[in-house]
């Protein structure tokens, strides 16, 4: 047995629920622990353990990421009424991702994993298109009102310092209607811009940012101006040195251009635009199980995870003893993403190299025709394609990895 690779700084691990918890353990046992000497700060975010600790464990995990810098998270149940019954929970605890995101103040980047035997629906896309979605404000935190009859709508702003209130006329309603008021924070938009520029510089890819600034001259144009100012003040030179670009364009133009690009870009989007467009990119690129996700905080903290959930339906089959064919690709890439970042921050190239070798082993396995059921439906039809079960897929990757490491 060759000497294990030392991961210098402690990694924060957040375990999760259901089928992803099952795959998580296999990935660790078969792909990582045989080769790595790591110090792990482990947090069990199993829904029952969150309940037992009154969700304290989620807050502790977020604080550990703030302490060490890099966290890797398994998918977790966000409890609803059904889950409260299923697991006899004290209450429907908040989404752990929401809690962690609020504490780290981050932007979520989603990037598809591409393999050469699954073609994106858009034929010009050769490299991944990453979406950077602002995770604050807009319709997710808005005010809505039903107007029952004819009348005048005004908004009143009352300054906190006791200055005179300011009333602004909005609309004369000739009859019944509906109203929506969105807001955002300049500080949050600035954090979003910084997270996007940080991510793009690390990945050495161009940044596109698009809003509807021609119509929305204060709100959407405000986003544009904050991005433009932040770029000019703090990023222009670094981008030029790295040979990458930032540009702003109207969202209509970005949507048209995205269909012609070969990819390899970061597309930064407001909250709602990012929500919708990331689903479009995921679907056009293949399967949910092939989408990675990382939360980048403006304070230099990183949290890696799969974009999908706990794959509940497969877990129930697994519990009944039936065979499953769940895809661990995005979970593996959560680990390799975190390990690569840890290696970069620690200045340990052997850890960075190992992360890449695991990714190569996973990609080569699928490209060699061994895959889970979700991918078999999408891949180019070849007689040599072989569907494997959940564990068989990880075993096949482990065998490829072993060959790669030991020649
Ligand atoms: P899901 O776990 O993403 O699964 C939805 C469907 O997508 C699955 O039923 C499966 O389709 C397919 N799929 C997703 N991941 C797959 C994989 N790795 N391999 C193969 N197929 C995969 O979403 P959900 O079932 O709606 O949600 C389950 C739980 O996850 C919920 O309790 C939710 O709260 C939680 N969730 C957590 C996160 C997170 O922690 N980041 C995100 C989303 C949801 P088929 O059944 O057709 O095979
Ligand atoms: Mg969506």
Coordinates of N, CA and C in Angstrom, one line a residue, residues 117-241:
X117 N -20.3 11.0 -24.0 CA -21.4 10.2 -24.6 C -22.8 10.7 -24.3
X118 N -22.9 11.8 -23.6 CA -24.2 12.4 -23.4 C -24.2 13.8 -24.0
X119 N -24.9 14.1 -25.0 CA -24.8 15.4 -25.7 C -25.9 16.3 -25.1
X120 N -25.4 17.6 -24.8 CA -26.4 18.6 -24.4 C -27.5 18.8 -25.5
X121 N -28.7 19.2 -25.1 CA -29.7 19.4 -26.1 C -29.4 20.5 -27.1
X122 N -28.5 21.5 -26.6 CA -28.1 22.5 -27.5 C -26.7 22.1 -28.1
X123 N -26.7 22.0 -29.4 CA -25.5 21.3 -30.0 C -24.3 22.2 -29.9
X124 N -24.4 23.5 -29.8 CA -23.2 24.3 -29.7 C -22.5 24.3 -28.4
X125 N -23.2 23.8 -27.3 CA -22.6 23.8 -26.0 C -21.5 22.7 -25.9
X126 N -20.3 23.1 -25.8 CA -19.2 22.1 -25.7 C -18.6 22.1 -24.2
X127 N -18.7 23.2 -23.6 CA -18.2 23.3 -22.2 C -19.3 23.7 -21.3
X128 N -19.2 23.4 -20.0 CA -20.3 23.7 -19.0 C -20.6 25.2 -19.0
X129 N -21.9 25.5 -18.8 CA -22.4 26.8 -18.5 C -22.7 26.8 -17.0
X130 N -22.1 27.7 -16.3 CA -22.3 27.8 -14.9 C -23.3 28.9 -14.6
X131 N -24.2 28.7 -13.7 CA -25.2 29.7 -13.3 C -24.8 30.2 -12.0
X132 N -24.6 31.6 -11.8 CA -24.4 32.2 -10.5 C -25.7 32.9 -10.2
X133 N -26.5 32.3 -9.2 CA -27.8 32.9 -8.9 C -27.7 33.7 -7.6
X134 N -28.1 34.9 -7.6 CA -28.2 35.7 -6.4 C -29.3 35.1 -5.6
X135 N -29.0 34.9 -4.3 CA -29.9 34.1 -3.5 C -30.6 35.0 -2.5
X136 N -30.9 36.3 -2.8 CA -31.6 37.2 -1.9 C -32.6 38.0 -2.6
X137 N -33.7 38.2 -2.0 CA -34.7 39.2 -2.4 C -35.6 38.8 -3.6
X138 N -36.0 39.8 -4.4 CA -37.0 39.7 -5.5 C -38.3 39.0 -5.1
X139 N -38.8 38.2 -5.9 CA -40.2 37.6 -5.6 C -40.1 36.7 -4.4
X140 N -38.9 36.2 -4.0 CA -38.8 35.3 -2.9 C -39.0 35.9 -1.5
X141 N -38.9 37.3 -1.5 CA -39.1 38.0 -0.3 C -39.9 39.3 -0.6
X142 N -41.0 39.1 -1.3 CA -41.7 40.3 -1.8 C -43.0 40.6 -0.9
X143 N -43.7 41.6 -1.4 CA -44.9 42.0 -0.7 C -46.0 42.0 -1.8
X144 N -47.1 41.3 -1.5 CA -48.2 41.2 -2.5 C -49.5 41.6 -1.9
X145 N -50.3 42.2 -2.8 CA -51.6 42.7 -2.3 C -52.6 42.6 -3.4
X146 N -53.8 42.1 -2.9 CA -54.9 42.1 -3.8 C -55.7 43.4 -3.6
X147 N -55.9 44.1 -4.7 CA -56.7 45.4 -4.7 C -58.2 45.0 -5.0
X148 N -59.1 45.2 -4.1 CA -60.5 44.6 -4.3 C -61.3 45.5 -5.2
X149 N -61.0 46.8 -5.3 CA -61.9 47.7 -6.1 C -61.1 48.9 -6.5
X150 N -61.8 49.8 -7.3 CA -61.1 51.0 -7.8 C -60.5 51.8 -6.6
X151 N -59.4 52.5 -6.9 CA -58.7 53.3 -5.8 C -57.3 53.7 -6.2
X152 N -56.7 54.4 -5.3 CA -55.3 54.9 -5.5 C -54.3 54.1 -4.7
X153 N -53.2 53.7 -5.2 CA -52.1 53.0 -4.4 C -51.0 54.0 -4.2
X154 N -50.5 54.1 -3.0 CA -49.3 54.9 -2.7 C -48.4 54.1 -1.8
X155 N -47.1 54.4 -1.8 CA -46.2 53.7 -0.8 C -45.6 54.8 0.0
X156 N -45.4 54.5 1.3 CA -44.9 55.4 2.3 C -43.5 54.9 2.8
X157 N -42.5 55.7 2.7 CA -41.2 55.3 3.2 C -40.9 56.2 4.5
X158 N -40.7 55.6 5.6 CA -40.5 56.3 6.8 C -39.0 56.2 7.3
X159 N -38.2 57.2 7.2 CA -36.8 57.0 7.6 C -36.6 56.7 9.0
X160 N -35.6 55.8 9.3 CA -35.4 55.3 10.7 C -34.9 56.5 11.6
X161 N -34.4 57.5 11.0 CA -33.8 58.6 11.8 C -34.8 59.6 12.3
X162 N -36.1 59.4 12.0 CA -37.1 60.3 12.4 C -37.4 61.4 11.4
X163 N -36.7 61.5 10.3 CA -37.0 62.5 9.3 C -38.5 62.3 8.8
X164 N -39.0 63.3 8.1 CA -40.4 63.2 7.6 C -40.6 62.0 6.6
X165 N -41.7 61.4 6.7 CA -42.1 60.3 5.8 C -42.2 60.8 4.4
X166 N -42.0 59.9 3.4 CA -42.1 60.3 2.0 C -43.2 59.4 1.3
X167 N -44.2 60.0 0.8 CA -45.3 59.3 0.1 C -45.1 59.4 -1.4
X168 N -45.2 58.2 -2.1 CA -45.0 58.2 -3.5 C -46.3 57.6 -4.2
X169 N -46.8 58.3 -5.1 CA -47.9 57.7 -5.9 C -47.5 56.6 -6.8
X170 N -48.2 55.5 -6.7 CA -47.9 54.3 -7.6 C -48.9 54.2 -8.8
X171 N -50.2 54.1 -8.5 CA -51.1 53.8 -9.6 C -52.5 54.1 -9.2
X172 N -53.3 54.6 -10.1 CA -54.7 54.7 -10.0 C -55.4 53.4 -10.5
X173 N -56.1 52.7 -9.7 CA -56.7 51.5 -10.1 C -58.1 51.8 -10.5
X174 N -58.5 51.6 -11.8 CA -59.9 51.9 -12.2 C -60.8 50.8 -11.7
X175 N -60.3 49.6 -11.4 CA -61.1 48.5 -11.0 C -60.1 47.5 -10.2
X176 N -60.6 46.3 -9.8 CA -59.8 45.4 -9.0 C -58.5 45.0 -9.7
X177 N -57.5 44.7 -8.9 CA -56.2 44.3 -9.5 C -55.3 43.7 -8.5
X178 N -54.0 43.5 -8.9 CA -53.0 42.8 -8.0 C -51.7 43.6 -8.0
X179 N -51.0 43.5 -6.9 CA -49.8 44.3 -6.7 C -48.6 43.5 -6.2
X180 N -47.4 43.7 -6.7 CA -46.2 43.1 -6.2 C -45.1 44.1 -5.9
X181 N -44.5 44.1 -4.8 CA -43.4 45.0 -4.5 C -42.2 44.1 -4.2
X182 N -41.1 44.3 -5.0 CA -39.8 43.6 -4.7 C -38.9 44.6 -4.1
X183 N -37.9 44.0 -3.4 CA -36.8 44.9 -2.9 C -35.5 44.1 -2.9
X184 N -34.4 44.9 -2.8 CA -33.1 44.3 -2.6 C -32.2 45.2 -1.8
X185 N -31.1 44.7 -1.4 CA -30.1 45.4 -0.6 C -28.8 45.7 -1.3
X186 N -28.4 46.9 -1.3 CA -27.1 47.2 -2.1 C -26.0 46.3 -1.6
X187 N -25.9 46.1 -0.2 CA -24.8 45.3 0.3 C -24.9 43.8 -0.2
X188 N -26.1 43.3 -0.3 CA -26.3 41.9 -0.8 C -25.9 41.8 -2.3
X189 N -26.3 42.9 -3.1 CA -25.9 42.9 -4.5 C -24.4 42.9 -4.7
X190 N -23.8 43.7 -3.8 CA -22.3 43.9 -3.9 C -21.6 42.5 -3.5
X191 N -22.2 41.8 -2.5 CA -21.6 40.5 -2.1 C -21.8 39.5 -3.3
X192 N -22.9 39.6 -4.0 CA -23.2 38.8 -5.1 C -22.2 39.0 -6.2
X193 N -21.9 40.3 -6.5 CA -20.9 40.7 -7.5 C -19.6 40.1 -7.2
X194 N -19.2 40.3 -5.9 CA -17.8 39.8 -5.5 C -17.7 38.3 -5.6
X195 N -18.8 37.6 -5.2 CA -18.8 36.2 -5.3 C -18.6 35.7 -6.7
X196 N -19.3 36.4 -7.6 CA -19.2 36.0 -9.1 C -17.8 36.2 -9.6
X197 N -17.2 37.4 -9.3 CA -15.9 37.7 -9.8 C -14.9 36.7 -9.2
X198 N -15.0 36.4 -7.9 CA -14.1 35.5 -7.2 C -14.2 34.1 -7.9
X199 N -15.4 33.6 -8.1 CA -15.6 32.3 -8.7 C -15.0 32.3 -10.1
X200 N -15.3 33.3 -10.9 CA -14.8 33.3 -12.3 C -13.3 33.4 -12.4
X201 N -12.7 34.1 -11.5 CA -11.2 34.2 -11.5 C -10.6 32.9 -11.1
X202 N -11.2 32.2 -10.1 CA -10.7 30.9 -9.7 C -10.8 29.9 -10.8
X203 N -11.9 30.0 -11.6 CA -12.2 29.0 -12.7 C -11.6 29.5 -14.0
X204 N -11.1 30.7 -14.1 CA -10.6 31.3 -15.3 C -11.7 31.2 -16.5
X205 N -12.9 31.8 -16.1 CA -13.9 31.8 -17.2 C -14.5 33.2 -17.2
X206 N -15.1 33.6 -18.4 CA -15.7 34.9 -18.5 C -17.0 35.0 -17.7
X207 N -17.3 36.2 -17.3 CA -18.6 36.5 -16.6 C -19.6 37.2 -17.5
X208 N -20.8 36.7 -17.7 CA -21.8 37.5 -18.3 C -22.8 37.8 -17.2
X209 N -23.3 39.1 -17.2 CA -24.3 39.4 -16.2 C -25.4 40.1 -17.0
X210 N -26.7 39.7 -16.7 CA -27.7 40.3 -17.5 C -28.9 40.6 -16.6
X211 N -29.6 41.7 -16.9 CA -30.8 42.0 -16.2 C -31.7 42.8 -17.3
X212 N -32.9 43.2 -16.9 CA -33.8 43.9 -17.8 C -33.6 45.4 -17.5
X213 N -32.4 45.9 -17.7 CA -32.1 47.3 -17.2 C -32.7 48.4 -18.1
X214 N -33.1 48.0 -19.3 CA -33.7 49.0 -20.2 C -35.1 49.4 -19.7
X215 N -35.8 48.4 -19.1 CA -37.2 48.7 -18.6 C -37.2 49.1 -17.2
X216 N -36.4 48.4 -16.4 CA -36.3 48.6 -14.9 C -35.1 49.5 -14.6
X217 N -35.4 50.8 -14.7 CA -34.3 51.8 -14.7 C -33.7 52.1 -13.3
X218 N -34.3 51.7 -12.3 CA -33.7 51.9 -10.9 C -33.3 50.5 -10.4
X219 N -34.2 49.5 -10.4 CA -34.0 48.2 -9.8 C -32.9 47.4 -10.6
X220 N -33.3 47.0 -11.8 CA -32.3 46.2 -12.6 C -31.1 47.0 -13.0
X221 N -31.3 48.3 -13.3 CA -30.1 49.1 -13.7 C -29.2 49.3 -12.4
X222 N -29.8 49.2 -11.2 CA -29.0 49.3 -10.0 C -28.1 48.1 -9.8
X223 N -28.6 47.0 -10.1 CA -27.7 45.8 -10.2 C -26.6 46.0 -11.1
X224 N -26.9 46.4 -12.3 CA -25.9 46.6 -13.3 C -24.8 47.6 -12.9
X225 N -25.2 48.7 -12.3 CA -24.3 49.7 -11.8 C -23.4 49.2 -10.7
X226 N -23.9 48.5 -9.8 CA -23.1 47.9 -8.7 C -22.1 47.0 -9.2
X227 N -22.5 46.1 -10.2 CA -21.5 45.2 -10.8 C -20.4 45.9 -11.5
X228 N -20.9 46.9 -12.4 CA -19.9 47.7 -13.2 C -18.9 48.4 -12.3
X229 N -19.4 49.0 -11.2 CA -18.5 49.8 -10.3 C -17.5 48.8 -9.6
X230 N -18.0 47.7 -9.1 CA -17.2 46.8 -8.4 C -16.1 46.2 -9.3
X231 N -16.5 45.9 -10.5 CA -15.5 45.3 -11.5 C -14.4 46.3 -11.8
X232 N -14.8 47.6 -12.1 CA -13.9 48.6 -12.5 C -12.9 48.9 -11.3
X233 N -13.4 48.9 -10.1 CA -12.6 49.2 -8.9 C -11.7 48.1 -8.5
X234 N -12.1 46.9 -8.6 CA -11.4 45.8 -7.9 C -11.0 44.6 -8.7
X235 N -11.5 44.5 -9.9 CA -11.3 43.2 -10.7 C -10.7 43.4 -12.0
X236 N -10.8 44.5 -12.6 CA -10.4 44.8 -14.0 C -9.0 44.2 -14.3
X237 N -8.1 44.6 -13.5 CA -6.7 44.3 -13.8 C -6.4 42.8 -13.6
X238 N -7.0 42.2 -12.6 CA -6.9 40.8 -12.3 C -7.5 39.9 -13.4
X239 N -8.6 40.4 -14.0 CA -9.3 39.7 -15.1 C -8.4 39.8 -16.3
X240 N -7.9 41.0 -16.6 CA -7.0 41.1 -17.8 C -5.8 40.2 -17.7
X241 N -5.2 40.1 -16.5 CA -4.0 39.3 -16.3 C -4.4 37.8 -16.5

